[in-house]
């Protein structure tokens, strides 16, 4: 596995060798998620796409590091870590919390004048200005575990191991706190094309809430709807990969390579 020399591999993880002219896809995990969630994506898209999965502090090999439970602070740190990856055009893909974080990191790239992402894929998350009053992060451990099980996004091996499940609770709670305290005014936009992806029975994001991502871009917008719930992409992985393939095929040769 290769790592970025810029961040010593702490934030950016790679799982497959790629060609020198590969496109670059930055993947943002969901709440409680880790970089390893995107291993199948890296396996499927190599060697033509350089899949870089983010590893947030407080989980797996970074579990001893302090958690970051604020989207703005986390976005600042990720933006800094990704500067060394911007030697070619970037595409962002984020699921759930990762969608909000990808949006905020894209805003920071635009603001500092660096090359902004060429497209933002936001999955399983309502538009930034579509706020719901949620307080899962205030639940006790059992309540938090019940939430995770209801969404069906955690590996069955973890769900069946109570000790292991409770080990991930601090990171999960911190992520929920970050998402549930996040606020974005309706007028905030990026000048980046956005593709929103959503499951048609997602309890966390309705189709209308996903469609409102259109209000947060001054560029093109596309909405893709799939059968399934919040983690529709687990069952519809081939369909999601097809959407990404379509995007990279249209960019047959990365700019500046």
mmCIF file of C-alpha atoms in Angstrom:
data_model
loop_
_atom_site.group_PDB
_atom_site.id
_atom_site.type_symbol
_atom_site.label_atom_id
_atom_site.label_comp_id
_atom_site.label_asym_id
_atom_site.label_seq_id
_atom_site.Cartn_x
_atom_site.Cartn_y
_atom_site.Cartn_z
ATOM 1 C CA UNK A 1 0.000 0.000 0.000
ATOM 2 C CA UNK A 2 1.372 3.400 -0.932
ATOM 3 C CA UNK A 3 0.856 6.464 1.220
ATOM 4 C CA UNK A 4 1.092 10.168 0.672
ATOM 5 C CA UNK A 5 4.501 11.568 1.657
ATOM 6 C CA UNK A 6 2.718 14.772 2.622
ATOM 7 C CA UNK A 7 0.927 13.374 5.679
ATOM 8 C CA UNK A 8 2.980 10.265 6.520
ATOM 9 C CA UNK A 9 -0.071 8.111 5.919
ATOM 10 C CA UNK A 10 -1.975 9.314 8.964
ATOM 11 C CA UNK A 11 -4.912 10.788 7.041
ATOM 12 C CA UNK A 12 -4.658 9.325 3.540
ATOM 13 C CA UNK A 13 -4.758 5.573 2.920
ATOM 14 C CA UNK A 14 -4.239 3.676 -0.322
ATOM 15 C CA UNK A 15 -4.920 -0.003 -0.832
ATOM 16 C CA UNK A 16 -3.905 -0.682 -4.440
ATOM 17 C CA UNK A 17 -1.050 0.332 -6.767
ATOM 18 C CA UNK A 18 -2.188 2.572 -9.617
ATOM 19 C CA UNK A 19 -0.918 3.867 -12.929
ATOM 20 C CA UNK A 20 1.033 7.148 -13.006
ATOM 21 C CA UNK A 21 -1.781 8.872 -14.919
ATOM 22 C CA UNK A 22 -4.599 7.646 -12.680
ATOM 23 C CA UNK A 23 -7.496 9.879 -11.721
ATOM 24 C CA UNK A 24 -7.691 10.615 -8.000
ATOM 25 C CA UNK A 25 -10.771 9.895 -5.876
ATOM 26 C CA UNK A 26 -10.867 11.086 -2.263
ATOM 27 C CA UNK A 27 -13.285 9.044 -0.120
ATOM 28 C CA UNK A 28 -14.817 10.420 3.076
ATOM 29 C CA UNK A 29 -16.172 7.794 5.540
ATOM 30 C CA UNK A 30 -19.511 7.941 7.361
ATOM 31 C CA UNK A 31 -19.985 8.479 11.106
ATOM 32 C CA UNK A 32 -18.083 5.783 12.971
ATOM 33 C CA UNK A 33 -16.543 4.641 9.689
ATOM 34 C CA UNK A 34 -12.918 4.220 8.722
ATOM 35 C CA UNK A 35 -10.752 4.221 5.614
ATOM 36 C CA UNK A 36 -11.068 0.457 5.253
ATOM 37 C CA UNK A 37 -14.740 0.835 4.284
ATOM 38 C CA UNK A 38 -13.488 1.904 0.852
ATOM 39 C CA UNK A 39 -11.184 -1.062 0.223
ATOM 40 C CA UNK A 40 -13.709 -2.608 -2.228
ATOM 41 C CA UNK A 41 -13.842 0.692 -4.129
ATOM 42 C CA UNK A 42 -10.057 0.783 -4.421
ATOM 43 C CA UNK A 43 -9.993 -2.841 -5.571
ATOM 44 C CA UNK A 44 -12.666 -2.219 -8.193
ATOM 45 C CA UNK A 45 -11.263 1.006 -9.672
ATOM 46 C CA UNK A 46 -7.504 0.262 -9.706
ATOM 47 C CA UNK A 47 -5.270 0.821 -11.547
ATOM 48 C CA UNK A 48 -6.975 3.673 -13.437
ATOM 49 C CA UNK A 49 -8.274 5.486 -10.344
ATOM 50 C CA UNK A 50 -6.129 6.345 -7.345
ATOM 51 C CA UNK A 51 -8.544 5.815 -4.445
ATOM 52 C CA UNK A 52 -7.457 7.754 -1.366
ATOM 53 C CA UNK A 53 -9.557 6.924 1.699
ATOM 54 C CA UNK A 54 -9.447 9.216 4.691
ATOM 55 C CA UNK A 55 -8.732 7.909 8.174
ATOM 56 C CA UNK A 56 -10.142 10.215 10.844
ATOM 57 C CA UNK A 57 -8.545 10.347 14.327
ATOM 58 C CA UNK A 58 -9.999 8.170 17.059
ATOM 59 C CA UNK A 59 -10.505 4.900 15.168
ATOM 60 C CA UNK A 60 -8.567 1.779 14.246
ATOM 61 C CA UNK A 61 -4.837 2.553 14.239
ATOM 62 C CA UNK A 62 -5.598 6.187 15.211
ATOM 63 C CA UNK A 63 -7.870 5.263 18.123
ATOM 64 C CA UNK A 64 -5.491 6.730 20.709
ATOM 65 C CA UNK A 65 -5.558 10.153 19.059
ATOM 66 C CA UNK A 66 -8.002 12.803 20.286
ATOM 67 C CA UNK A 67 -11.347 12.777 18.513
ATOM 68 C CA UNK A 68 -12.451 15.751 16.450
ATOM 69 C CA UNK A 69 -16.168 16.230 17.085
ATOM 70 C CA UNK A 70 -16.711 19.387 15.047
ATOM 71 C CA UNK A 71 -17.215 19.360 11.263
ATOM 72 C CA UNK A 72 -15.494 22.716 10.751
ATOM 73 C CA UNK A 73 -12.372 21.717 12.681
ATOM 74 C CA UNK A 74 -12.245 18.331 10.985
ATOM 75 C CA UNK A 75 -12.628 19.988 7.579
ATOM 76 C CA UNK A 76 -9.706 22.288 8.348
ATOM 77 C CA UNK A 77 -7.500 19.323 9.222
ATOM 78 C CA UNK A 78 -8.550 17.277 6.194
ATOM 79 C CA UNK A 79 -8.038 20.245 3.893
ATOM 80 C CA UNK A 80 -4.490 20.622 5.192
ATOM 81 C CA UNK A 81 -3.816 16.900 4.768
ATOM 82 C CA UNK A 82 -5.123 16.889 1.184
ATOM 83 C CA UNK A 83 -2.984 19.763 -0.063
ATOM 84 C CA UNK A 84 -0.277 17.289 -0.973
ATOM 85 C CA UNK A 85 -2.794 15.283 -3.033
ATOM 86 C CA UNK A 86 -3.832 18.218 -5.210
ATOM 87 C CA UNK A 87 -1.085 17.798 -7.796
ATOM 88 C CA UNK A 88 -3.839 16.498 -10.091
ATOM 89 C CA UNK A 89 -7.620 17.028 -10.253
ATOM 90 C CA UNK A 90 -9.508 15.578 -7.313
ATOM 91 C CA UNK A 91 -12.939 13.992 -7.171
ATOM 92 C CA UNK A 92 -14.633 13.794 -3.767
ATOM 93 C CA UNK A 93 -17.004 11.034 -2.633
ATOM 94 C CA UNK A 94 -18.548 11.170 0.829
ATOM 95 C CA UNK A 95 -21.254 9.079 2.443
ATOM 96 C CA UNK A 96 -23.500 10.388 5.235
ATOM 97 C CA UNK A 97 -21.260 12.468 7.542
ATOM 98 C CA UNK A 98 -18.607 12.135 4.853
ATOM 99 C CA UNK A 99 -20.830 14.024 2.417
ATOM 100 C CA UNK A 100 -21.004 17.073 4.696
ATOM 101 C CA UNK A 101 -17.274 16.895 5.341
ATOM 102 C CA UNK A 102 -16.497 16.614 1.620
ATOM 103 C CA UNK A 103 -18.631 19.699 0.981
ATOM 104 C CA UNK A 104 -16.845 21.706 3.673
ATOM 105 C CA UNK A 105 -13.394 20.623 2.466
ATOM 106 C CA UNK A 106 -14.380 21.586 -1.098
ATOM 107 C CA UNK A 107 -15.364 25.032 0.194
ATOM 108 C CA UNK A 108 -11.917 25.408 1.730
ATOM 109 C CA UNK A 109 -10.182 24.449 -1.501
ATOM 110 C CA UNK A 110 -12.173 27.100 -3.334
ATOM 111 C CA UNK A 111 -11.497 29.680 -0.659
ATOM 112 C CA UNK A 112 -7.707 29.287 -0.657
ATOM 113 C CA UNK A 113 -7.509 29.449 -4.448
ATOM 114 C CA UNK A 114 -6.190 25.922 -4.895
ATOM 115 C CA UNK A 115 -7.593 23.600 -7.525
ATOM 116 C CA UNK A 116 -11.098 22.724 -6.391
ATOM 117 C CA UNK A 117 -12.504 19.223 -6.840
ATOM 118 C CA UNK A 118 -13.835 18.530 -10.325
ATOM 119 C CA UNK A 119 -16.970 16.895 -8.899
ATOM 120 C CA UNK A 120 -18.507 16.279 -5.513
ATOM 121 C CA UNK A 121 -20.403 13.017 -4.950
ATOM 122 C CA UNK A 122 -22.593 13.300 -1.841
ATOM 123 C CA UNK A 123 -24.260 10.082 -0.723
ATOM 124 C CA UNK A 124 -26.899 9.324 1.888
ATOM 125 C CA UNK A 125 -27.041 12.836 3.288
ATOM 126 C CA UNK A 126 -29.574 15.606 3.085
ATOM 127 C CA UNK A 127 -28.486 19.003 1.782
ATOM 128 C CA UNK A 128 -26.380 21.021 4.258
ATOM 129 C CA UNK A 129 -29.177 23.533 4.908
ATOM 130 C CA UNK A 130 -31.825 20.829 5.522
ATOM 131 C CA UNK A 131 -31.479 20.600 9.289
ATOM 132 C CA UNK A 132 -33.223 18.041 11.492
ATOM 133 C CA UNK A 133 -33.179 18.307 15.258
ATOM 134 C CA UNK A 134 -31.382 15.091 16.247
ATOM 135 C CA UNK A 135 -29.570 14.219 19.478
ATOM 136 C CA UNK A 136 -28.334 10.659 19.043
ATOM 137 C CA UNK A 137 -24.967 11.707 20.445
ATOM 138 C CA UNK A 138 -26.686 12.346 23.798
ATOM 139 C CA UNK A 139 -28.032 8.780 24.029
ATOM 140 C CA UNK A 140 -26.507 6.266 26.417
ATOM 141 C CA UNK A 141 -24.343 3.499 24.980
ATOM 142 C CA UNK A 142 -27.269 1.150 24.434
ATOM 143 C CA UNK A 143 -29.179 3.844 22.559
ATOM 144 C CA UNK A 144 -26.184 4.563 20.352
ATOM 145 C CA UNK A 145 -25.733 0.863 19.607
ATOM 146 C CA UNK A 146 -29.422 0.577 18.716
ATOM 147 C CA UNK A 147 -29.021 3.436 16.237
ATOM 148 C CA UNK A 148 -26.060 1.738 14.566
ATOM 149 C CA UNK A 149 -27.878 -1.560 14.278
ATOM 150 C CA UNK A 150 -30.963 0.121 12.831
ATOM 151 C CA UNK A 151 -28.937 1.689 10.017
ATOM 152 C CA UNK A 152 -27.271 -1.631 9.085
ATOM 153 C CA UNK A 153 -24.032 -0.002 8.049
ATOM 154 C CA UNK A 154 -21.635 -1.674 10.479
ATOM 155 C CA UNK A 155 -19.875 -4.953 9.755
ATOM 156 C CA UNK A 156 -21.833 -7.908 11.169
ATOM 157 C CA UNK A 157 -18.647 -9.134 12.848
ATOM 158 C CA UNK A 158 -18.566 -5.914 14.859
ATOM 159 C CA UNK A 159 -22.286 -5.957 15.636
ATOM 160 C CA UNK A 160 -21.954 -9.487 16.971
ATOM 161 C CA UNK A 161 -19.002 -8.660 19.220
ATOM 162 C CA UNK A 162 -20.214 -6.496 22.099
ATOM 163 C CA UNK A 163 -16.698 -5.714 23.330
ATOM 164 C CA UNK A 164 -15.534 -4.633 19.881
ATOM 165 C CA UNK A 165 -18.708 -2.628 19.317
ATOM 166 C CA UNK A 166 -18.217 -0.701 22.527
ATOM 167 C CA UNK A 167 -14.625 0.080 21.509
ATOM 168 C CA UNK A 168 -15.890 2.096 18.547
ATOM 169 C CA UNK A 169 -18.511 3.986 20.559
ATOM 170 C CA UNK A 170 -16.316 7.012 21.436
ATOM 171 C CA UNK A 171 -15.546 7.680 17.765
ATOM 172 C CA UNK A 172 -19.146 7.042 16.802
ATOM 173 C CA UNK A 173 -20.488 9.390 19.462
ATOM 174 C CA UNK A 174 -18.004 12.082 18.481
ATOM 175 C CA UNK A 175 -18.995 11.797 14.831
ATOM 176 C CA UNK A 176 -22.694 12.027 15.664
ATOM 177 C CA UNK A 177 -21.978 15.099 17.776
ATOM 178 C CA UNK A 178 -20.126 16.669 14.846
ATOM 179 C CA UNK A 179 -22.981 16.024 12.423
ATOM 180 C CA UNK A 180 -25.825 16.938 14.757
ATOM 181 C CA UNK A 181 -24.278 20.253 15.809
ATOM 182 C CA UNK A 182 -23.357 21.249 12.246
ATOM 183 C CA UNK A 183 -25.190 24.248 10.808
ATOM 184 C CA UNK A 184 -25.005 25.629 7.280
ATOM 185 C CA UNK A 185 -26.908 28.684 6.025
ATOM 186 C CA UNK A 186 -29.107 28.129 2.930
ATOM 187 C CA UNK A 187 -27.076 30.483 0.727
ATOM 188 C CA UNK A 188 -23.719 28.691 1.012
ATOM 189 C CA UNK A 189 -22.625 27.288 -2.361
ATOM 190 C CA UNK A 190 -19.657 25.854 -4.209
ATOM 191 C CA UNK A 191 -18.948 26.330 -7.903
ATOM 192 C CA UNK A 192 -18.422 22.594 -8.324
ATOM 193 C CA UNK A 193 -20.686 20.045 -10.042
ATOM 194 C CA UNK A 194 -22.547 17.931 -7.491
ATOM 195 C CA UNK A 195 -24.018 14.453 -7.801
ATOM 196 C CA UNK A 196 -26.294 13.432 -4.943
ATOM 197 C CA UNK A 197 -26.950 9.733 -4.363
ATOM 198 C CA UNK A 198 -29.703 8.444 -2.082
ATOM 199 C CA UNK A 199 -31.617 5.290 -1.187
ATOM 200 C CA UNK A 200 -35.344 5.533 -1.831
ATOM 201 C CA UNK A 201 -36.166 4.318 1.687
ATOM 202 C CA UNK A 202 -33.423 6.116 3.620
ATOM 203 C CA UNK A 203 -34.804 7.119 7.027
ATOM 204 C CA UNK A 204 -32.037 9.709 7.378
ATOM 205 C CA UNK A 205 -32.458 11.421 4.015
ATOM 206 C CA UNK A 206 -35.575 11.809 1.897
ATOM 207 C CA UNK A 207 -35.348 12.220 -1.853
ATOM 208 C CA UNK A 208 -36.452 15.862 -1.523
ATOM 209 C CA UNK A 209 -33.763 16.509 1.094
ATOM 210 C CA UNK A 210 -31.138 15.003 -1.226
ATOM 211 C CA UNK A 211 -32.456 17.012 -4.178
ATOM 212 C CA UNK A 212 -31.861 20.229 -2.229
ATOM 213 C CA UNK A 213 -28.105 19.788 -2.716
ATOM 214 C CA UNK A 214 -28.904 21.596 -5.969
ATOM 215 C CA UNK A 215 -29.224 24.776 -3.904
ATOM 216 C CA UNK A 216 -25.624 24.460 -2.737
ATOM 217 C CA UNK A 217 -23.902 24.501 -6.122
ATOM 218 C CA UNK A 218 -23.733 27.085 -8.878
ATOM 219 C CA UNK A 219 -22.563 24.357 -11.280
ATOM 220 C CA UNK A 220 -24.302 21.261 -12.654
ATOM 221 C CA UNK A 221 -26.380 19.050 -10.402
ATOM 222 C CA UNK A 222 -27.417 15.419 -10.781
ATOM 223 C CA UNK A 223 -29.565 13.211 -8.518
ATOM 224 C CA UNK A 224 -29.253 9.410 -8.522
ATOM 225 C CA UNK A 225 -31.831 7.336 -6.632
ATOM 226 C CA UNK A 226 -31.249 3.692 -5.694
ATOM 227 C CA UNK A 227 -33.392 1.027 -4.032
ATOM 228 C CA UNK A 228 -32.492 0.722 -0.360
ATOM 229 C CA UNK A 229 -32.022 2.499 2.923
ATOM 230 C CA UNK A 230 -29.265 4.592 4.442
ATOM 231 C CA UNK A 231 -26.566 2.120 3.453
ATOM 232 C CA UNK A 232 -28.077 1.352 0.047
ATOM 233 C CA UNK A 233 -24.547 1.385 -1.380
ATOM 234 C CA UNK A 234 -23.657 -1.866 0.400
ATOM 235 C CA UNK A 235 -26.200 -3.747 -1.719
ATOM 236 C CA UNK A 236 -25.885 -1.480 -4.771
ATOM 237 C CA UNK A 237 -22.102 -1.282 -4.912
ATOM 238 C CA UNK A 238 -21.974 -2.202 -8.601
ATOM 239 C CA UNK A 239 -24.449 0.570 -9.452
ATOM 240 C CA UNK A 240 -22.512 3.169 -7.463
ATOM 241 C CA UNK A 241 -19.241 2.069 -9.064
ATOM 242 C CA UNK A 242 -20.933 2.434 -12.450
ATOM 243 C CA UNK A 243 -21.746 6.071 -11.633
ATOM 244 C CA UNK A 244 -18.099 6.671 -10.720
ATOM 245 C CA UNK A 245 -16.900 4.868 -13.858
ATOM 246 C CA UNK A 246 -19.159 7.112 -15.921
ATOM 247 C CA UNK A 247 -17.620 10.187 -14.332
ATOM 248 C CA UNK A 248 -14.017 9.099 -14.856
ATOM 249 C CA UNK A 249 -14.678 7.895 -18.404
ATOM 250 C CA UNK A 250 -15.914 11.397 -19.250
ATOM 251 C CA UNK A 251 -12.606 12.742 -17.974
ATOM 252 C CA UNK A 252 -10.637 10.238 -20.062
ATOM 253 C CA UNK A 253 -7.311 11.987 -19.388
ATOM 254 C CA UNK A 254 -6.862 13.869 -16.095
ATOM 255 C CA UNK A 255 -6.114 17.566 -16.556
ATOM 256 C CA UNK A 256 -2.485 18.482 -16.142
ATOM 257 C CA UNK A 257 -1.148 14.901 -16.317
#
